[in-house]
Short mmCIF file of C-alpha atoms in Angstrom, two decimals:
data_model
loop_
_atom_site.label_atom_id
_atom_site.label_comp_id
_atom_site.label_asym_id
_atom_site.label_seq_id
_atom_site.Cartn_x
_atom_site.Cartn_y
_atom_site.Cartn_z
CA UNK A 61 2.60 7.35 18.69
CA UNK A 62 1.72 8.70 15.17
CA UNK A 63 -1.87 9.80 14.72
CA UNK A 64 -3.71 7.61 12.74
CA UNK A 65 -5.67 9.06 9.78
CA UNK A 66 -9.15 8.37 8.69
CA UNK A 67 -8.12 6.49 5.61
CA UNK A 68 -5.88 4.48 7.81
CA UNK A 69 -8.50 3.06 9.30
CA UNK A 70 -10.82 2.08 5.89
CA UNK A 71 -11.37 -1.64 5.95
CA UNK A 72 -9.02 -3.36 3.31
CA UNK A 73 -11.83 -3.73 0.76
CA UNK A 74 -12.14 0.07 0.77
CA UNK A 75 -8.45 1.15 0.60
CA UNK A 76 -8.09 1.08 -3.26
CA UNK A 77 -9.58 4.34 -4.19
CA UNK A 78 -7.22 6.78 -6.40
CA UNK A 79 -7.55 9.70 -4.41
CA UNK A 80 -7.07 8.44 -0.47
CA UNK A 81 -6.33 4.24 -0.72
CA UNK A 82 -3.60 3.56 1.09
CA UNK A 83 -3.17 0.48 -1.32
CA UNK A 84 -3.56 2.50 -4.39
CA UNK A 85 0.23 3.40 -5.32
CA UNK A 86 -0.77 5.24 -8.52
CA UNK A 87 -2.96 7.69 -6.16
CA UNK A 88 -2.80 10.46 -3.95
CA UNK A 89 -3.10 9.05 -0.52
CA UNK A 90 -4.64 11.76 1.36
CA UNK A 91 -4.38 11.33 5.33
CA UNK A 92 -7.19 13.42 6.50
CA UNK A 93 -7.82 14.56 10.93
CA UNK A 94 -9.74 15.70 12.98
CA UNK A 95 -9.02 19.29 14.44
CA UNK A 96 -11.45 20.21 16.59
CA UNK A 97 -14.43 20.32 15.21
CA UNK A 98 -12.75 20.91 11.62
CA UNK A 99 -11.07 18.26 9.75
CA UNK A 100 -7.93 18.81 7.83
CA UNK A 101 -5.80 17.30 5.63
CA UNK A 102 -2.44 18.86 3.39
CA UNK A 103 -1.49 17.63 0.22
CA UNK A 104 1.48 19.13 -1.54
CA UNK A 105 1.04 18.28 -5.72
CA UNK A 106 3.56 16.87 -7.76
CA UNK A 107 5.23 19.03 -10.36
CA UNK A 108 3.02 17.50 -12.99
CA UNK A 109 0.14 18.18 -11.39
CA UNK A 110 -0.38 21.81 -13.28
CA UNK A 111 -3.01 23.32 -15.11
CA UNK A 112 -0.24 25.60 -16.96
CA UNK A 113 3.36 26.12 -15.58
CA UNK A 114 3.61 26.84 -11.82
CA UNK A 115 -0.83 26.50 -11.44
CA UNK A 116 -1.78 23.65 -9.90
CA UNK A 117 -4.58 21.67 -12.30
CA UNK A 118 -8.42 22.52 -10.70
CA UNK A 119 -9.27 19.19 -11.34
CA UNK A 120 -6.88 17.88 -8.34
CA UNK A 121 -8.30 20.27 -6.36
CA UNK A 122 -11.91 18.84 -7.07
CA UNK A 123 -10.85 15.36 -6.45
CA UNK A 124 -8.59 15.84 -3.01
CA UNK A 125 -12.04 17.96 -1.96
CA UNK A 126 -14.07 14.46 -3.15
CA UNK A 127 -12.08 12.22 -0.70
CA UNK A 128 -11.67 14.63 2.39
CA UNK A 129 -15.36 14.80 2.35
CA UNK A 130 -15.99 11.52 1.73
CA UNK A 131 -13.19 10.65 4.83
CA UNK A 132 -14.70 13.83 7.16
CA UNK A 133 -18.47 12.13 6.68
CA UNK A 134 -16.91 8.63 7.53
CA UNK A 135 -15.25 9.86 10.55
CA UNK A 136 -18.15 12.34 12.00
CA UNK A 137 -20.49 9.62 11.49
CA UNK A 138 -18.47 6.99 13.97
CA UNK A 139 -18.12 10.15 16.15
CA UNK A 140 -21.81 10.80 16.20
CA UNK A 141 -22.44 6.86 17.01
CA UNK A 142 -19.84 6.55 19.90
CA UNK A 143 -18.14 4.22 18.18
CA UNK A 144 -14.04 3.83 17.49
CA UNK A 145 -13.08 3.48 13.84
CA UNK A 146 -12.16 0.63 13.54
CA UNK A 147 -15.26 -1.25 14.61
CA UNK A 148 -17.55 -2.98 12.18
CA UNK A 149 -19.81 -2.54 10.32
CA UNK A 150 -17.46 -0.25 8.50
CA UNK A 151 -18.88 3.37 8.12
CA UNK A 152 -17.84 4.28 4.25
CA UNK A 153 -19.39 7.13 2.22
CA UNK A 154 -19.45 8.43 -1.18
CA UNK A 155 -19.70 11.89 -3.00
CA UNK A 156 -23.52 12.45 -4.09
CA UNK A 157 -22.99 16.28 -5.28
CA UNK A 158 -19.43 17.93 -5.37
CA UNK A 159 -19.29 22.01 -5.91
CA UNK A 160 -15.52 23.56 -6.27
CA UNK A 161 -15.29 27.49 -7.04
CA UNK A 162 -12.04 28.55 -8.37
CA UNK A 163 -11.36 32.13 -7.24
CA UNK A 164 -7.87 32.25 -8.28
CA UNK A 165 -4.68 30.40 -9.73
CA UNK A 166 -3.40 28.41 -6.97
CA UNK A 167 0.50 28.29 -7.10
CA UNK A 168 2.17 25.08 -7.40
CA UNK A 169 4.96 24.19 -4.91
CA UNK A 170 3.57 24.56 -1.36
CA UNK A 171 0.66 22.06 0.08
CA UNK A 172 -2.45 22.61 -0.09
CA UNK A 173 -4.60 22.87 3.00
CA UNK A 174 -8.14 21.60 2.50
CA UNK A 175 -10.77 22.18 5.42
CA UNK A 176 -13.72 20.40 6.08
CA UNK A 177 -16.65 21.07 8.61
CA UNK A 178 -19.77 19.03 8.84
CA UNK A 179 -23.05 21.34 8.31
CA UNK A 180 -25.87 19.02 8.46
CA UNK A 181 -26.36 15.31 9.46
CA UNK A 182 -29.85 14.04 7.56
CA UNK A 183 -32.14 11.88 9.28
CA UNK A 184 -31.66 9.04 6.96
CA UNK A 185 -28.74 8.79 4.35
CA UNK A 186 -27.63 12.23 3.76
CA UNK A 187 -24.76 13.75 5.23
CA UNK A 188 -23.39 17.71 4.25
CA UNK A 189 -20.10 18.52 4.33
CA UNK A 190 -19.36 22.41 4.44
CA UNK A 191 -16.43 22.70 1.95
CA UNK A 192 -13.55 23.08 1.97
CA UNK A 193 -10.55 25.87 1.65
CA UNK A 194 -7.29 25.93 -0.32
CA UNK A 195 -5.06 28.85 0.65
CA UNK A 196 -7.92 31.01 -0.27
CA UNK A 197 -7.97 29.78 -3.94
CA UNK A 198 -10.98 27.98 -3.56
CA UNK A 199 -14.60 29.31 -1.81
CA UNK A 200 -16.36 26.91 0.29
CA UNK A 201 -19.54 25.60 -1.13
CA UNK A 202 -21.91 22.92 0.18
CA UNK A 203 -21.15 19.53 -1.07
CA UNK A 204 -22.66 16.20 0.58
CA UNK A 205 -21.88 12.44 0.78
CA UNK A 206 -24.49 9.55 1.34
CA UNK A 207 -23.58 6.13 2.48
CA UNK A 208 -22.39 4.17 0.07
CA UNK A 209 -24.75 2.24 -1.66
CA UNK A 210 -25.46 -1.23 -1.96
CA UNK A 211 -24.29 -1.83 -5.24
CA UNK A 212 -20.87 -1.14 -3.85
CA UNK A 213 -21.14 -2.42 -0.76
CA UNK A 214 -22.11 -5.54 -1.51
CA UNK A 215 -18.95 -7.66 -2.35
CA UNK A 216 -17.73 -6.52 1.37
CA UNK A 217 -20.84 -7.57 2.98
CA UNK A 218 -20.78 -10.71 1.54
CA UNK A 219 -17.57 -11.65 3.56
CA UNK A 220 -17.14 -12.24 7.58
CA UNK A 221 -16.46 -9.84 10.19
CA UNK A 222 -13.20 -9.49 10.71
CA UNK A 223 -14.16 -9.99 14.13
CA UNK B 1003 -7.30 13.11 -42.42
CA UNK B 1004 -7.18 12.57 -39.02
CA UNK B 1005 -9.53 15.39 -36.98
CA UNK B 1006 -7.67 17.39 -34.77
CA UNK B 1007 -8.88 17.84 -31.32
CA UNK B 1008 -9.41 21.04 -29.51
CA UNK B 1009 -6.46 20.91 -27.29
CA UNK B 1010 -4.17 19.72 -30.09
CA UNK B 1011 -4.18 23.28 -31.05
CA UNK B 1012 -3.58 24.93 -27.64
CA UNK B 1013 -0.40 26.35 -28.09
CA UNK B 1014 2.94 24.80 -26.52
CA UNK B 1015 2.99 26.41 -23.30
CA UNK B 1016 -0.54 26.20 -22.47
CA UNK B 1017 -0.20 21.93 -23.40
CA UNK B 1018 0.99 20.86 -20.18
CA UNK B 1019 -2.34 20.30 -18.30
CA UNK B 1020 -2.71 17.26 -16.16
CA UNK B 1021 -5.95 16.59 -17.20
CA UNK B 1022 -5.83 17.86 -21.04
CA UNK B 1023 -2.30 18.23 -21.89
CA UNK B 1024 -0.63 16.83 -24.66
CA UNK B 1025 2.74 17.77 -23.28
CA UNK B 1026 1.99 15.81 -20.24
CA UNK B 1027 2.99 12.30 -20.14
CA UNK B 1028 1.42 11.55 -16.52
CA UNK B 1029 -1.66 13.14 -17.36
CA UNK B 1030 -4.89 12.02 -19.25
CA UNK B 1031 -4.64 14.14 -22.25
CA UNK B 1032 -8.43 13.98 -23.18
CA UNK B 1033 -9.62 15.17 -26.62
CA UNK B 1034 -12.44 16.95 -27.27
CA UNK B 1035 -14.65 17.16 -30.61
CA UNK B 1036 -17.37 18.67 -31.97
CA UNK B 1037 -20.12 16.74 -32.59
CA UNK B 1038 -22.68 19.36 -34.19
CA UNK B 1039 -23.78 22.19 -31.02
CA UNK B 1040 -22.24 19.63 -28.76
CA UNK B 1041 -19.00 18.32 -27.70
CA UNK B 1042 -17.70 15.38 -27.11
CA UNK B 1043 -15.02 13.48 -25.45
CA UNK B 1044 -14.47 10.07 -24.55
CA UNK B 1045 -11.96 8.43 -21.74
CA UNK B 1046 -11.32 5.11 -20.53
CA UNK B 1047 -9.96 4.80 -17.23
CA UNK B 1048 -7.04 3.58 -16.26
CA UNK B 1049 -7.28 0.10 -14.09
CA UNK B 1050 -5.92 1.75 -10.77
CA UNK B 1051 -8.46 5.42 -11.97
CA UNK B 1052 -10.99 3.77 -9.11
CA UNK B 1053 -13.38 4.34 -5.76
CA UNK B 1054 -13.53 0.63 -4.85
CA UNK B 1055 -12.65 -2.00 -7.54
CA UNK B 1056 -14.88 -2.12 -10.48
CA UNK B 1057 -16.20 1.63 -10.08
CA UNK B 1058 -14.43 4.71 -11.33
CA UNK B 1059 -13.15 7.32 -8.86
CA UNK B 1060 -15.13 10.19 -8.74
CA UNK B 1061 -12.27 12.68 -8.36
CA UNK B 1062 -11.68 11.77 -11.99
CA UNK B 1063 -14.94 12.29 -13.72
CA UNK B 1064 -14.95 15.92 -12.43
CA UNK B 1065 -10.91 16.23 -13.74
CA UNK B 1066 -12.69 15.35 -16.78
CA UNK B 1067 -15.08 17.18 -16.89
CA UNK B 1068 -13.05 20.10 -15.76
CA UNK B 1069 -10.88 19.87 -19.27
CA UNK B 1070 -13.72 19.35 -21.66
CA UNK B 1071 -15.58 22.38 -20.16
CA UNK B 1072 -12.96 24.61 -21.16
CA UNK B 1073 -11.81 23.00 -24.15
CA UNK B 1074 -15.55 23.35 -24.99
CA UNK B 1075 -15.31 27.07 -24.05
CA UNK B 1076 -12.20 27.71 -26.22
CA UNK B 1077 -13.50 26.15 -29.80
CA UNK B 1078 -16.67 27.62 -29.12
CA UNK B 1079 -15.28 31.16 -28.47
CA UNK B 1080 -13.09 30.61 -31.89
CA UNK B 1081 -16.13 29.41 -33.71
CA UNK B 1082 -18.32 32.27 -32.39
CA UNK B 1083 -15.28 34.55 -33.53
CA UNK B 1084 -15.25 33.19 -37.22
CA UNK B 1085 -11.41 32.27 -36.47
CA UNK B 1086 -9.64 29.20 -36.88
CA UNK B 1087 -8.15 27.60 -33.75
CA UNK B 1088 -4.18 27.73 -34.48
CA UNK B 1089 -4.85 31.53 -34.91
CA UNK B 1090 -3.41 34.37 -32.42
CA UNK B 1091 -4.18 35.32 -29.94
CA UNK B 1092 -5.11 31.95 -28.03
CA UNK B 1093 -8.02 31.72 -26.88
CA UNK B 1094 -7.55 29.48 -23.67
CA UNK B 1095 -10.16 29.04 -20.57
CA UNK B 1096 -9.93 27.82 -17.00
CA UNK B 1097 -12.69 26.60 -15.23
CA UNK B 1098 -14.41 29.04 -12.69
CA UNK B 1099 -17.01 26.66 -11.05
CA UNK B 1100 -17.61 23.25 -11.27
CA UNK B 1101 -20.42 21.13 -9.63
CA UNK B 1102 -20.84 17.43 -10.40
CA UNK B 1103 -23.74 15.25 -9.37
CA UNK B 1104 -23.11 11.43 -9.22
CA UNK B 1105 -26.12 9.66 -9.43
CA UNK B 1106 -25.43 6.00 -9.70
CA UNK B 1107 -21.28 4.32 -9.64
CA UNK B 1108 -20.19 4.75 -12.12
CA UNK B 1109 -18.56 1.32 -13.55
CA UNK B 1110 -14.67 0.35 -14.85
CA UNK B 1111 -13.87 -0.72 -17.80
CA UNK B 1112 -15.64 0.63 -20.46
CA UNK B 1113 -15.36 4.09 -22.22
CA UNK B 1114 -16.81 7.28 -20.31
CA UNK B 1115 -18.68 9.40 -22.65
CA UNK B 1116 -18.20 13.31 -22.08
CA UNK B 1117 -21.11 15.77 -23.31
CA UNK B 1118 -20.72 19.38 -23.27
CA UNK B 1119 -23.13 22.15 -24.91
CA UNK B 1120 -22.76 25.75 -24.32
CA UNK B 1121 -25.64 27.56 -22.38
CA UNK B 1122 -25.04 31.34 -22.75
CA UNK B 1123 -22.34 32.97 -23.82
CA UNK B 1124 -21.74 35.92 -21.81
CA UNK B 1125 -21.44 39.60 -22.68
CA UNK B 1126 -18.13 40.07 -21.25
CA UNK B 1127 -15.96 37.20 -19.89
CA UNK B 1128 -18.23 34.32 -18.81
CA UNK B 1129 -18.79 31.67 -20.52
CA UNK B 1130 -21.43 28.91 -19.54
CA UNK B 1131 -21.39 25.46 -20.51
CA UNK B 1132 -24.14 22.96 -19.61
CA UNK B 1133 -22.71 19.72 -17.95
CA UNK B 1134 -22.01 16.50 -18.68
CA UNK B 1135 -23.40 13.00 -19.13
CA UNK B 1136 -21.47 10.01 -18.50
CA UNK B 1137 -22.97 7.02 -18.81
CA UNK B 1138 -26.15 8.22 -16.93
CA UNK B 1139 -24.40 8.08 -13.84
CA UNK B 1140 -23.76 12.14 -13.29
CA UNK B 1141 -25.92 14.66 -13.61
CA UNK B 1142 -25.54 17.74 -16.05
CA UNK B 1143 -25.05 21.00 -14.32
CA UNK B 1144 -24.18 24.10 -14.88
CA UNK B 1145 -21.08 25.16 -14.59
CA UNK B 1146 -18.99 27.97 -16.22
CA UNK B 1147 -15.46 28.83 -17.27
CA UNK B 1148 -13.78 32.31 -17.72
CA UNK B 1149 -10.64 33.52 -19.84
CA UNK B 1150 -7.54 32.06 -18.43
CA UNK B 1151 -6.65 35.26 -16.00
CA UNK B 1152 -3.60 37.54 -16.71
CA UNK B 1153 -1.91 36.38 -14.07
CA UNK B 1154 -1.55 33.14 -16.03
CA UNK B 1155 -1.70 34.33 -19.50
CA UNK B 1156 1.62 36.89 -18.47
CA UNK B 1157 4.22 34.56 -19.31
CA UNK B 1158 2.69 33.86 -22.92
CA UNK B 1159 2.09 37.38 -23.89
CA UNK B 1160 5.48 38.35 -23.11
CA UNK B 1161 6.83 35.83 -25.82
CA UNK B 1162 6.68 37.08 -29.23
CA UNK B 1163 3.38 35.78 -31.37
CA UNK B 1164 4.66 32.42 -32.91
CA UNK B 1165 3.63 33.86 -36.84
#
């Protein structure tokens, strides 16, 4: 059986987002896993996706970093609480502070490799995310998610379990 | 007249960025103005350009802000240069570190408001520009840009100068 990804198992509600919704067909649909204690996802551009001719555009980069960490901090948080993925209430974060450094051009044509590792879990909302490395184009800086807040959250909550 | 944007007078090979390219017909193709020491873009996001429904997708605010850093970088280096910006050699920048803060979601459906200023022009490459404010809902922060490496600039210089 096919391994399912993080953003396979995002409630409904929280599948529309541009850069990992499965339901978003403009987007990018990042499938992000666990390996080992890293988690990993590849994402190969599109030809358009350039910054010049044969460079793939930095700001890509910044937002496939965005929704691996957002999708690593959702699925180390269900791992930390025992609990399978697709069991409510649904564990979603967001991007509170996101850091890329561009070291070099990063060729178009081959996927990218992004890398995520979880540094610190905060005793309340905060949760760190290492970085994150693209064929060595990129250095790993800290970045961190928080829950997502109640301003968003609040048209699911509003709804019934789904079980 | 109508004013000319910054990246309407990148030259024709450097015009295909996904974020800023006017060459690129999947891309945003923000424009970037001066607006006294600062700079200023605006962008409204596409319907689909989201997180959850009704919020913008943060991937894309730093895309955006990715482009108007270095088309901030590139009129201010021609302005500090006493040269007019269809002049050779192009002056063209790529970003070299970008950090975004989101403070608050940002919300769909209305036009974002991009802010640059410059912060210190360096002595040899760097070039520092402040950050960005959108709608209150990111943070300014420092990030910088640096002259488009050779490695990317090869394929221009080889052409012969356009006047």
């Amino acid at each position: 059986m096919k391994q399912k990804a993080f953003q396979d198992y995002y409630p409904e509600e929280f599948s529309h987002c541009y850069g990992c919704g499965r339901q978003n067909n403009h987007g990018h649909q990042i499938k992000s896993f666990w390996d080992g204690e890293e988690s990993v996802a590849f994402f190969t551009p599109e030809p358009y996706h350039i910054a010049i001719p044969g460079f793939v555009y930095g700001g890509l980069i910044a937002s496939l970093a965005d929704c691996h960490g957002t999708g690593t901090a959702s699925a180390a948080m269900y791992r930390k609480e025992g609990r399978a993925m697709d069991t409510e209430p649904a564990l979603r974060f967001v991007t509170g502070s996101l850091h890329v450094d561009y070291l070099a051009p990063t060729p178009l044509g081959v996927p990218l490799e992004l890398r995520g590792r979880v540094a610190e879990i905060g005793t309340k909302k905060w949760w760190w995310i290492s970085g994150f490395r693209l064929r060595a184009t990129c250095a790993p800086r800290p970045g961190h998610c928080c829950k997502m807040p109640d301003t968003m959250m609040a048209k699911k909550n509003k709804r019934k379990p789904r079980r």
